[in-house]
Coordinates of C-alpha atoms in Angstrom, one line a residue:
Chain A
M1 CA 12.5 -40.8 -19.7
H2 CA 13.1 -38.3 -17.0
G3 CA 15.9 -40.4 -15.6
K4 CA 18.0 -39.2 -12.7
F5 CA 16.6 -35.8 -12.4
D6 CA 13.4 -37.1 -10.8
E7 CA 15.3 -38.0 -7.7
L8 CA 16.0 -34.3 -7.1
G9 CA 12.3 -33.7 -6.5
R10 CA 11.7 -30.3 -5.1
F11 CA 15.3 -29.3 -5.6
A12 CA 15.1 -29.5 -9.3
D13 CA 15.1 -25.8 -9.9
P14 CA 18.3 -24.6 -8.2
S15 CA 20.1 -27.7 -9.4
L16 CA 19.1 -27.1 -13.0
L17 CA 20.2 -23.5 -12.7
I18 CA 23.6 -24.5 -11.2
L19 CA 24.2 -27.1 -13.8
T20 CA 23.3 -24.7 -16.6
S21 CA 25.6 -22.1 -15.0
L22 CA 28.6 -24.5 -14.9
A23 CA 28.0 -25.8 -18.4
D24 CA 30.3 -23.2 -19.9
G25 CA 33.1 -23.7 -17.4
P26 CA 34.0 -23.9 -13.6
K27 CA 32.7 -21.1 -11.3
H28 CA 32.9 -20.4 -7.6
G29 CA 29.9 -19.9 -5.4
Y30 CA 29.3 -16.2 -5.8
A31 CA 30.0 -16.3 -9.5
I32 CA 27.3 -19.0 -9.9
M33 CA 24.8 -16.7 -8.0
T34 CA 25.5 -13.7 -10.2
D35 CA 25.6 -15.8 -13.4
V36 CA 22.2 -17.4 -12.5
A37 CA 20.7 -14.0 -11.7
A38 CA 22.0 -12.7 -15.1
F39 CA 20.6 -15.5 -17.3
S40 CA 17.4 -16.4 -15.4
G41 CA 16.5 -13.5 -13.1
V42 CA 16.5 -15.9 -10.2
N43 CA 18.2 -14.4 -7.1
M44 CA 19.5 -17.5 -5.4
E45 CA 20.4 -17.0 -1.7
P46 CA 23.6 -18.6 -0.3
G47 CA 21.7 -21.1 1.8
T48 CA 19.8 -22.4 -1.3
L49 CA 22.9 -22.4 -3.4
Y50 CA 25.0 -24.5 -1.0
G51 CA 22.2 -26.8 -0.2
A52 CA 21.9 -27.7 -3.9
L53 CA 25.6 -27.7 -4.6
S54 CA 26.2 -30.2 -1.8
R55 CA 23.5 -32.5 -3.1
L56 CA 24.9 -32.2 -6.7
E57 CA 28.3 -33.0 -5.4
R58 CA 27.2 -36.0 -3.5
R59 CA 25.5 -37.3 -6.7
G60 CA 28.7 -36.8 -8.6
W61 CA 27.2 -34.3 -11.0
V62 CA 29.5 -31.5 -10.0
R63 CA 33.1 -31.7 -8.6
P64 CA 34.9 -29.2 -6.4
L65 CA 38.3 -28.0 -7.7
A66 CA 41.2 -26.8 -5.6
S67 CA 40.4 -23.7 -3.5
E68 CA 41.8 -20.4 -4.7
E69 CA 42.3 -18.8 -1.2
R70 CA 38.8 -19.0 0.2
R71 CA 37.0 -19.4 -3.1
R72 CA 36.4 -22.9 -4.3
P73 CA 35.4 -23.3 -8.0
Y74 CA 33.0 -26.1 -9.0
E75 CA 32.9 -27.8 -12.4
I76 CA 30.2 -30.0 -14.0
T77 CA 31.2 -33.7 -14.4
A78 CA 30.4 -35.9 -17.4
A79 CA 27.5 -37.4 -15.5
G80 CA 26.3 -33.9 -14.7
Q81 CA 26.4 -33.0 -18.4
E82 CA 24.4 -36.1 -19.2
V83 CA 21.8 -35.2 -16.7
L84 CA 21.6 -31.6 -17.9
A85 CA 21.2 -32.7 -21.5
E86 CA 18.4 -35.1 -20.5
Q87 CA 16.6 -32.5 -18.5
V88 CA 16.9 -30.0 -21.4
K89 CA 15.4 -32.5 -23.7
T90 CA 12.5 -33.1 -21.4
M91 CA 11.9 -29.4 -21.1
Q92 CA 12.0 -28.9 -24.8
Q93 CA 9.3 -31.5 -25.1
I94 CA 7.3 -29.7 -22.5
V95 CA 7.8 -26.4 -24.3
Q96 CA 6.8 -27.9 -27.6
V97 CA 3.6 -29.5 -26.2
A98 CA 2.7 -26.3 -24.3
R99 CA 3.2 -24.2 -27.4
L100 CA 1.0 -26.5 -29.5
R101 CA -1.7 -26.7 -26.9
T102 CA -1.8 -22.9 -26.1
A103 CA -1.8 -22.2 -29.9
M104 CA -4.8 -24.4 -30.3
A105 CA -6.6 -23.0 -27.4
W106 CA -5.9 -19.4 -28.3
G107 CA -6.3 -19.9 -32.0
V108 CA -2.9 -18.4 -33.0
Chain B
M1 CA 15.6 -6.0 8.5
Q2 CA 18.7 -3.7 8.7
P3 CA 21.6 -4.7 6.5
G4 CA 24.1 -4.9 9.4
L5 CA 21.8 -7.2 11.4
A6 CA 21.1 -9.5 8.4
D7 CA 24.9 -9.7 7.8
R8 CA 25.6 -10.7 11.4
L9 CA 22.7 -13.1 11.6
S10 CA 23.8 -14.8 8.3
R11 CA 27.4 -15.2 9.6
A12 CA 26.1 -16.6 12.9
L13 CA 23.9 -19.1 11.0
V14 CA 26.8 -20.4 8.9
G15 CA 28.4 -21.4 12.2
C16 CA 25.2 -23.3 13.2
H17 CA 25.6 -25.9 10.5
P18 CA 26.8 -29.4 11.5
R19 CA 30.5 -29.8 12.1
R20 CA 31.2 -31.9 9.0
W21 CA 29.3 -29.4 6.8
R22 CA 31.3 -26.5 8.4
E23 CA 34.6 -28.2 7.8
R24 CA 33.7 -28.5 4.1
Y25 CA 31.8 -25.3 3.3
R26 CA 32.3 -22.7 6.0
E27 CA 35.1 -20.7 4.4
E28 CA 33.7 -20.5 1.0
M29 CA 30.2 -19.7 2.3
L30 CA 31.7 -16.8 4.3
D31 CA 33.5 -15.7 1.2
V32 CA 30.2 -15.6 -0.7
L33 CA 28.6 -13.6 2.2
D34 CA 31.6 -11.1 1.9
Q35 CA 30.5 -10.4 -1.7
H36 CA 26.7 -10.7 -1.2
H37 CA 24.5 -8.1 0.5
P38 CA 22.6 -10.3 3.0
T39 CA 18.9 -9.5 3.5
A40 CA 16.1 -11.1 5.5
R41 CA 15.8 -13.6 2.6
T42 CA 19.5 -14.6 3.0
V43 CA 18.9 -15.2 6.7
A44 CA 15.8 -17.3 6.0
S45 CA 17.6 -19.4 3.3
L46 CA 20.5 -20.0 5.7
A47 CA 18.1 -21.0 8.5
V48 CA 16.5 -23.5 6.2
S49 CA 19.9 -24.8 5.2
V50 CA 20.9 -25.2 8.9
L51 CA 17.7 -27.2 9.6
S52 CA 18.0 -29.4 6.6
T53 CA 21.7 -30.2 7.0
H54 CA 21.1 -31.2 10.6
A55 CA 18.3 -33.5 9.4
D56 CA 20.6 -34.9 6.7
P57 CA 22.2 -38.2 7.8
A58 CA 25.2 -37.5 5.6
Y59 CA 26.3 -34.8 8.0
R60 CA 25.4 -36.6 11.2
T61 CA 28.2 -37.9 13.3
A62 CA 27.9 -41.1 15.4
G63 CA 24.5 -41.6 16.9
P64 CA 24.0 -39.7 20.2
S65 CA 23.7 -41.5 23.5
R66 CA 20.7 -41.1 25.8
S67 CA 22.5 -38.7 28.1
Q68 CA 23.7 -36.7 25.1
L69 CA 20.1 -36.6 23.9
R70 CA 18.8 -35.4 27.4
R71 CA 21.5 -32.7 27.5
A72 CA 20.7 -31.6 24.0
A73 CA 17.0 -31.5 24.8
S74 CA 17.5 -29.3 27.9
W75 CA 19.8 -27.0 25.9
A76 CA 17.3 -26.7 23.2
A77 CA 14.5 -25.9 25.7
A78 CA 16.7 -23.2 27.3
I79 CA 17.6 -21.6 24.0
T80 CA 14.0 -21.7 22.8
A81 CA 12.8 -20.0 25.9
V82 CA 15.4 -17.2 25.6
L83 CA 14.7 -16.8 21.8
A84 CA 10.9 -16.6 22.5
M85 CA 11.5 -13.9 25.2
V86 CA 13.8 -11.9 23.0
S87 CA 11.6 -12.2 19.9
G88 CA 8.5 -11.4 22.0
C89 CA 10.2 -8.2 23.3
L90 CA 11.4 -7.2 19.8
G91 CA 8.0 -7.9 18.4
Y92 CA 6.3 -5.8 21.0
A93 CA 8.7 -3.0 20.5
A94 CA 8.2 -3.0 16.7
W95 CA 4.4 -3.2 17.2
S96 CA 4.3 -0.4 19.7
E97 CA 6.7 1.7 17.5
R98 CA 4.3 1.3 14.6
W99 CA 0.9 1.5 16.1
Q100 CA 1.0 2.7 19.7
L101 CA 2.5 6.1 19.3
S102 CA 0.1 8.8 20.2
G103 CA 0.5 12.5 19.8
A104 CA -0.7 15.4 21.9
G105 CA -1.8 18.4 20.1
G106 CA -2.7 16.9 16.7
V107 CA -1.0 17.0 13.4
G108 CA 1.0 20.2 13.4
A109 CA 3.5 19.6 10.6
V110 CA 2.8 18.4 7.1
A111 CA 5.3 18.0 4.3
F112 CA 4.7 16.8 0.7
G113 CA 7.1 14.6 -1.2
P114 CA 8.1 15.0 -4.9
G115 CA 5.1 14.8 -7.3
Q116 CA 2.8 14.8 -4.2
R117 CA 2.9 11.0 -4.0
L118 CA 4.2 11.0 -0.4
L119 CA 3.0 12.9 2.6
V120 CA 4.8 13.2 6.0
T121 CA 2.9 14.4 9.0
G122 CA 4.3 15.3 12.4
V123 CA 2.1 15.1 15.5
G124 CA 2.9 17.0 18.6
G125 CA 6.2 18.6 19.6
P126 CA 9.4 16.7 20.5
G127 CA 8.7 14.2 23.1
Q128 CA 8.5 10.5 23.9
N129 CA 5.0 9.9 22.6
N130 CA 5.0 11.9 19.5
M131 CA 5.3 10.6 16.0
V132 CA 5.8 11.1 12.3
T133 CA 3.7 9.2 9.9
V134 CA 4.6 8.5 6.2
W135 CA 1.6 8.3 3.9
D136 CA 1.2 7.1 0.3
I137 CA -1.1 9.7 -1.3
A138 CA -0.6 8.7 -5.0
D139 CA -4.4 8.2 -4.9
P140 CA -5.5 11.0 -2.6
A141 CA -8.9 9.4 -2.2
R142 CA -7.3 6.4 -0.7
P143 CA -4.3 7.4 1.4
R144 CA -2.3 4.5 2.9
Q145 CA -0.2 4.7 6.0
L146 CA 3.2 3.3 5.2
S147 CA 5.1 3.7 8.5
A148 CA 5.3 5.7 11.7
F149 CA 8.3 6.6 13.8
R150 CA 9.2 8.8 16.7
G151 CA 9.3 12.5 15.9
G152 CA 7.0 15.5 16.0
Q153 CA 6.9 19.2 15.1
P154 CA 8.7 20.6 13.2
T155 CA 9.0 18.1 10.4
A156 CA 10.6 18.7 7.0
L157 CA 10.9 16.4 4.0
S158 CA 13.9 16.7 1.6
P159 CA 12.9 17.7 -2.0
D160 CA 13.9 14.2 -3.3
G161 CA 11.6 12.7 -0.7
L162 CA 14.3 10.5 0.8
L163 CA 15.1 12.3 4.1
V164 CA 12.8 13.4 6.9
A165 CA 14.1 15.8 9.6
T166 CA 12.2 15.7 12.8
P167 CA 13.1 16.2 16.5
A168 CA 14.6 13.2 18.4
P169 CA 12.9 12.6 21.8
N170 CA 15.4 15.1 23.5
G171 CA 14.7 17.8 20.9
E172 CA 17.8 17.5 18.7
P173 CA 17.1 17.4 15.0
A174 CA 17.3 13.9 13.7
L175 CA 17.5 12.7 10.1
W176 CA 15.5 9.6 8.9
N177 CA 16.1 7.8 5.7
I178 CA 12.8 6.9 4.1
A179 CA 14.1 5.6 0.8
N180 CA 12.1 2.6 1.8
P181 CA 9.1 4.5 3.2
R182 CA 7.8 1.3 4.9
Q183 CA 11.0 1.0 6.9
P184 CA 12.4 4.4 7.9
V185 CA 15.9 4.3 9.4
R186 CA 17.3 7.0 11.7
I187 CA 20.7 7.8 10.3
A188 CA 21.9 10.9 12.2
V189 CA 21.2 13.1 15.1
M190 CA 22.6 16.6 15.1
P191 CA 23.6 18.1 18.4
A192 CA 21.1 20.8 19.8
L193 CA 23.4 23.8 19.5
G194 CA 20.9 26.6 20.1
H195 CA 18.4 27.4 22.8
Q196 CA 15.3 25.2 22.8
P197 CA 12.8 25.0 21.4
L198 CA 13.8 23.8 17.9
W199 CA 11.0 25.5 16.1
G200 CA 11.8 25.3 12.4
E201 CA 13.4 22.9 10.0
A202 CA 13.9 23.2 6.2
F203 CA 15.9 21.6 3.4
S204 CA 17.4 23.6 0.6
P205 CA 15.8 23.0 -2.8
D206 CA 18.9 20.9 -3.9
G207 CA 18.6 18.9 -0.6
Q208 CA 22.3 19.6 0.2
I209 CA 21.7 22.0 3.1
F210 CA 19.5 21.6 6.2
A211 CA 18.5 24.5 8.4
A212 CA 17.6 24.0 12.0
A213 CA 16.0 27.1 13.7
Y214 CA 16.2 27.6 17.4
L215 CA 15.0 30.4 19.6
D216 CA 18.1 32.5 19.1
Q217 CA 20.0 31.0 16.2
I218 CA 19.6 29.1 12.9
F219 CA 22.2 26.4 12.1
L220 CA 23.0 25.4 8.5
W221 CA 24.2 21.8 8.1
D222 CA 25.7 20.2 5.1
V223 CA 23.7 17.0 4.6
A224 CA 25.2 16.0 1.2
N225 CA 26.2 12.9 3.2
P226 CA 23.2 12.7 5.5
A227 CA 24.7 10.1 7.7
Q228 CA 27.3 12.6 8.7
P229 CA 25.9 16.1 8.8
R230 CA 28.6 18.8 8.9
L231 CA 27.9 22.2 10.5
L232 CA 28.4 24.9 7.8
G233 CA 27.3 28.1 9.5
T234 CA 25.4 29.8 12.2
L235 CA 22.9 32.7 11.7
A236 CA 22.0 34.9 14.6
A237 CA 18.2 35.2 14.6
P238 CA 17.1 36.2 18.1
A239 CA 13.4 36.1 18.7
T240 CA 12.2 39.2 20.6
Q241 CA 9.1 39.8 22.5
A242 CA 6.0 41.3 21.0
N243 CA 4.9 44.9 21.8
D244 CA 2.6 43.8 24.6
G245 CA 5.5 42.0 26.3
A246 CA 4.1 38.5 25.7
S247 CA 6.5 36.1 24.2
I248 CA 5.5 35.0 20.8
D249 CA 6.7 31.7 19.3
P250 CA 8.9 32.1 16.2
Q251 CA 6.9 31.1 13.2
D252 CA 8.4 30.1 9.8
I253 CA 11.5 29.5 7.8
A254 CA 11.8 29.1 4.0
F255 CA 14.5 28.7 1.3
S256 CA 14.0 30.4 -2.1
P257 CA 13.5 28.0 -5.0
D258 CA 17.0 28.8 -6.4
G259 CA 18.5 28.0 -2.9
R260 CA 20.2 31.4 -2.7
F261 CA 18.1 32.9 0.1
L262 CA 16.8 31.8 3.4
A263 CA 14.0 33.8 5.1
S264 CA 12.9 33.5 8.7
A265 CA 10.1 35.1 10.6
T266 CA 11.5 34.9 14.0
G267 CA 8.5 35.9 16.1
T268 CA 9.2 39.6 15.8
D269 CA 7.6 42.1 13.5
H270 CA 10.4 41.5 11.1
V271 CA 11.3 39.0 8.4
T272 CA 15.0 38.4 8.0
V273 CA 16.5 37.4 4.7
W274 CA 20.0 35.9 4.4
N275 CA 22.1 35.2 1.3
V276 CA 23.1 31.5 1.8
T277 CA 24.8 31.0 -1.6
D278 CA 27.9 30.2 0.5
P279 CA 26.4 28.8 3.7
A280 CA 29.7 29.2 5.6
R281 CA 29.7 32.9 4.9
A282 CA 25.9 33.5 5.0
A283 CA 25.1 37.2 5.2
R284 CA 22.0 39.0 6.3
I285 CA 20.8 41.0 3.4
A286 CA 17.6 42.5 4.7
T287 CA 15.3 42.8 7.7
L288 CA 11.9 43.5 6.4
A289 CA 9.4 45.3 8.5
S290 CA 5.9 44.0 8.6
S291 CA 3.7 46.7 10.0
R292 CA 3.8 45.9 13.7
D293 CA 2.3 42.6 13.2
I294 CA 4.0 39.2 13.4
V295 CA 4.6 37.2 10.3
Q296 CA 3.2 33.7 10.8
T297 CA 4.1 32.0 7.5
L298 CA 6.3 32.6 4.5
A299 CA 6.7 31.4 0.9
F300 CA 9.1 32.3 -1.9
S301 CA 8.1 32.5 -5.5
S302 CA 10.3 31.3 -8.3
G303 CA 10.6 34.9 -9.4
N304 CA 12.2 37.0 -6.7
L305 CA 9.1 37.4 -4.5
L306 CA 8.6 36.6 -0.9
A307 CA 5.0 36.4 0.5
G308 CA 4.0 36.3 4.2
V309 CA 0.8 36.3 6.2
T310 CA 0.7 38.0 9.6
Y311 CA -0.9 37.1 12.9
Y312 CA -3.9 39.3 12.1
G313 CA -4.3 38.2 8.5
T314 CA -2.4 40.8 6.6
V315 CA -0.9 39.5 3.3
L316 CA 2.6 41.0 2.5
V317 CA 4.6 40.6 -0.6
F318 CA 8.3 41.6 -0.8
S319 CA 10.3 42.0 -3.9
L320 CA 13.9 40.7 -3.9
A321 CA 14.5 41.9 -7.5
D322 CA 17.0 44.4 -6.2
R323 CA 19.2 42.0 -4.3
G324 CA 20.8 44.7 -2.2
R325 CA 17.5 46.3 -1.2
P326 CA 14.5 44.0 -0.9
A327 CA 11.3 46.0 -0.6
L328 CA 7.7 45.6 0.6
T329 CA 5.6 46.0 -2.6
T330 CA 2.2 44.9 -1.5
T331 CA 0.2 45.0 1.7
I332 CA -3.4 43.6 1.7
S333 CA -5.0 44.0 5.1
T334 CA -8.6 43.5 3.9
I335 CA -9.0 39.8 3.5
M336 CA -10.2 38.9 7.0
P337 CA -13.6 40.4 6.5
H338 CA -13.9 38.0 3.5
A339 CA -12.9 35.0 5.5
L340 CA -15.9 33.0 6.7
Y341 CA -16.5 32.0 10.3
P342 CA -17.4 28.4 10.9
D343 CA -21.0 29.3 11.0
G344 CA -20.7 30.6 7.5
L345 CA -21.0 34.2 8.4
L346 CA -18.7 36.9 7.2
Q347 CA -17.0 39.2 9.7
H348 CA -18.7 42.5 9.5
P349 CA -16.7 44.8 7.3
D350 CA -16.8 47.5 9.9
A351 CA -15.6 45.2 12.7
P352 CA -11.9 45.6 13.6
P353 CA -9.7 42.8 12.3
C354 CA -8.9 40.1 14.6
P355 CA -8.3 41.3 18.1
P356 CA -10.2 40.6 20.3
C357 CA -11.4 37.5 18.3
S358 CA -9.3 34.4 18.2
P359 CA -6.9 34.7 15.3
A360 CA -6.8 32.2 12.4
A361 CA -4.2 29.7 11.1
Y362 CA -2.7 30.4 7.7
A363 CA -0.9 28.8 4.8
V364 CA 0.7 30.6 1.9
A365 CA 2.2 29.4 -1.4
F366 CA 3.0 30.4 -4.9
T367 CA 2.2 28.0 -7.8
P368 CA 5.5 26.7 -9.3
D369 CA 5.3 29.2 -12.2
G370 CA 5.0 32.0 -9.7
H371 CA 1.9 33.4 -11.4
T372 CA -0.6 32.6 -8.7
L373 CA -0.5 33.2 -4.9
T374 CA -2.8 31.2 -2.6
V375 CA -3.5 32.1 1.0
V376 CA -5.6 29.8 3.2
V377 CA -7.3 31.2 6.2
D378 CA -8.5 28.7 8.7
R379 CA -11.0 30.0 11.2
E380 CA -11.8 27.9 14.2
E381 CA -15.2 27.9 15.9
S382 CA -14.8 29.7 19.2
S383 CA -15.8 27.1 21.8
V384 CA -18.7 28.9 23.6
S385 CA -19.4 26.1 26.0
G386 CA -15.7 25.7 26.7
D387 CA -16.2 21.9 26.5
P388 CA -13.2 20.4 24.7
A389 CA -15.3 17.3 23.9
V390 CA -17.5 19.3 21.6
T391 CA -16.4 18.8 18.0
I392 CA -14.6 21.9 16.8
W393 CA -15.5 22.9 13.3
S394 CA -13.5 25.4 11.3
R395 CA -13.8 26.9 7.9
D396 CA -11.1 27.3 5.3
T397 CA -11.3 30.3 3.1
I398 CA -8.9 30.1 0.1
F399 CA -7.8 33.4 -1.5
T400 CA -6.2 33.3 -4.9
W401 CA -4.5 36.1 -6.7
N402 CA -2.7 36.6 -10.0
V403 CA 0.8 37.8 -9.3
A404 CA 2.6 40.4 -11.4
S405 CA 6.4 40.2 -11.6
S406 CA 6.5 43.4 -9.5
G407 CA 4.6 41.6 -6.7
A408 CA 1.3 43.4 -7.4
L409 CA -1.7 41.2 -6.7
S410 CA -4.9 41.2 -8.8
G411 CA -8.0 39.2 -9.7
L412 CA -8.9 37.9 -6.3
T413 CA -11.0 34.7 -6.2
T414 CA -12.2 32.9 -3.0
A415 CA -13.4 29.4 -2.2
F416 CA -14.7 28.0 1.1
R417 CA -14.7 24.7 2.8
K418 CA -16.0 23.6 6.2
V419 CA -13.5 21.3 7.9
K420 CA -13.1 19.5 11.1
D421 CA -9.5 20.5 11.5
D422 CA -7.0 23.3 11.5
Q423 CA -3.4 23.9 10.7
P424 CA -3.6 24.2 6.9
T425 CA -0.6 23.5 4.7
L426 CA -0.3 24.1 0.9
A427 CA 1.3 21.5 -1.3
P428 CA 4.1 22.4 -3.8
D429 CA 1.5 22.8 -6.5
G430 CA 0.3 25.8 -4.6
R431 CA -3.3 24.6 -4.8
T432 CA -3.8 21.4 -2.8
V433 CA -4.7 22.2 0.8
A434 CA -3.8 19.7 3.6
D435 CA -5.5 20.3 6.9
G436 CA -4.1 18.6 10.0
S437 CA -6.6 17.6 12.6
P438 CA -6.0 19.2 16.0
D439 CA -6.9 16.2 18.0
S440 CA -6.1 13.1 16.0
N441 CA -3.5 11.7 13.6
A442 CA -5.6 12.7 10.6
V443 CA -4.9 14.9 7.5
Y444 CA -7.5 16.1 5.1
L445 CA -6.6 16.8 1.5
W446 CA -8.5 19.1 -0.7
T447 CA -8.1 20.9 -4.0
P448 CA -10.3 24.0 -4.4
P449 CA -12.4 24.0 -7.6

């Protein structure tokens, strides 16, 4: 059920954040960092960002576009969108179960 | 870590990635660093990235030969040895900077930050081994030392609590940024323009002007941009000798709460008041006589009054209501017989005030509303045995008056406290007393009942 995302292991978090950031259109490195910080509050550092980007690229989930001067935008691929959708589904299940169980435990 | 250092280290680390990685990502990574503000976290993340990409087979070139491996091993050993030496030295320097400073002469300068949450203490005069300590006193019962750096007396803290002025080791006034009080950064050193010693430092209430007082002159600096102080004006304030010919150290300097006036007690029997509304054209508006006694400490009220305490314990209040002609309105020379000695005894009312006994240390302040004046008299036990190892006790006597707008004082109340320290300072609330220890880096806070 978890599919391809399991392979990412400990890198799941930055990868998920990057894929989410690219879901609404291509962005270059710094734009991803600021976007991720804006929607999740996670301040990703350049080393973490490029570590995850290079792995996503090798798996074919993101694709580099032509450089604009020194800035290179990245876009999510069809495979990347599939992985993101799967991951979101899994997380929704987790959220649902967590809500149910905490509601039972706390009596809300 | 300083921003400049983090930036340089980050850029160097980008260059440490494997060649194939660099060819692909170097330019865009540097572009990201151009827009990012690198911190210690950035450096750490890049260091991890360097290690993991080197371990990643995808970026490895053809397998190394034995001789290449040997060469690489010896290079790695040499680089590790150099790095260990450098980091060892840096670590020791940082450690000694923080914990190994010592001060001769005890805490002599105390400055409170806004809201009395921060306290800055200066130990000893300018010199190699003296220091300034920044304390968190949000909970006065549990003060915490946040940082320490080189400095000494005199020490001043800007009203916004972001800048500390303290002498550099050579005696020039230096400005430290304590926006992050755990990591003070020295941002400017102003040239020593007057004759040493630098005896007084003060920030104007709006924090825009910094006054540095030397033996013969007071210099006014524009510190709106504290990294680049700009000299605005020079005031002639020569210290002269006392009547008996002995040279007396100049004593105190203070801005009025509205920032229009600067008063200095320059070791003479006079208090000089300048109008510093336009610091470049500061004008002396008055020289106030103080009854053949030397004013030790000064404080302005929010309502046109200036109070001082003299060497022999006379309390003086001047009115600045008539800006052209400031005038002495109150002289109280009778408090010393009410100040307790360390043994708890009063001075006999018939005994002459201080000479020949050893004089006291004083602090003076108005409450922010200007309605109350507090004077602290700290009397030290005269050391009979002359043995400096004997613990010296002293006693604070706190005198409090109601203040009329004319400067008249009434309704005296007193409070006492036995302390193991001297050098009292009053906090901006005009009530909390901080006593610096004469022989250690310790400060005692106390609010009288």
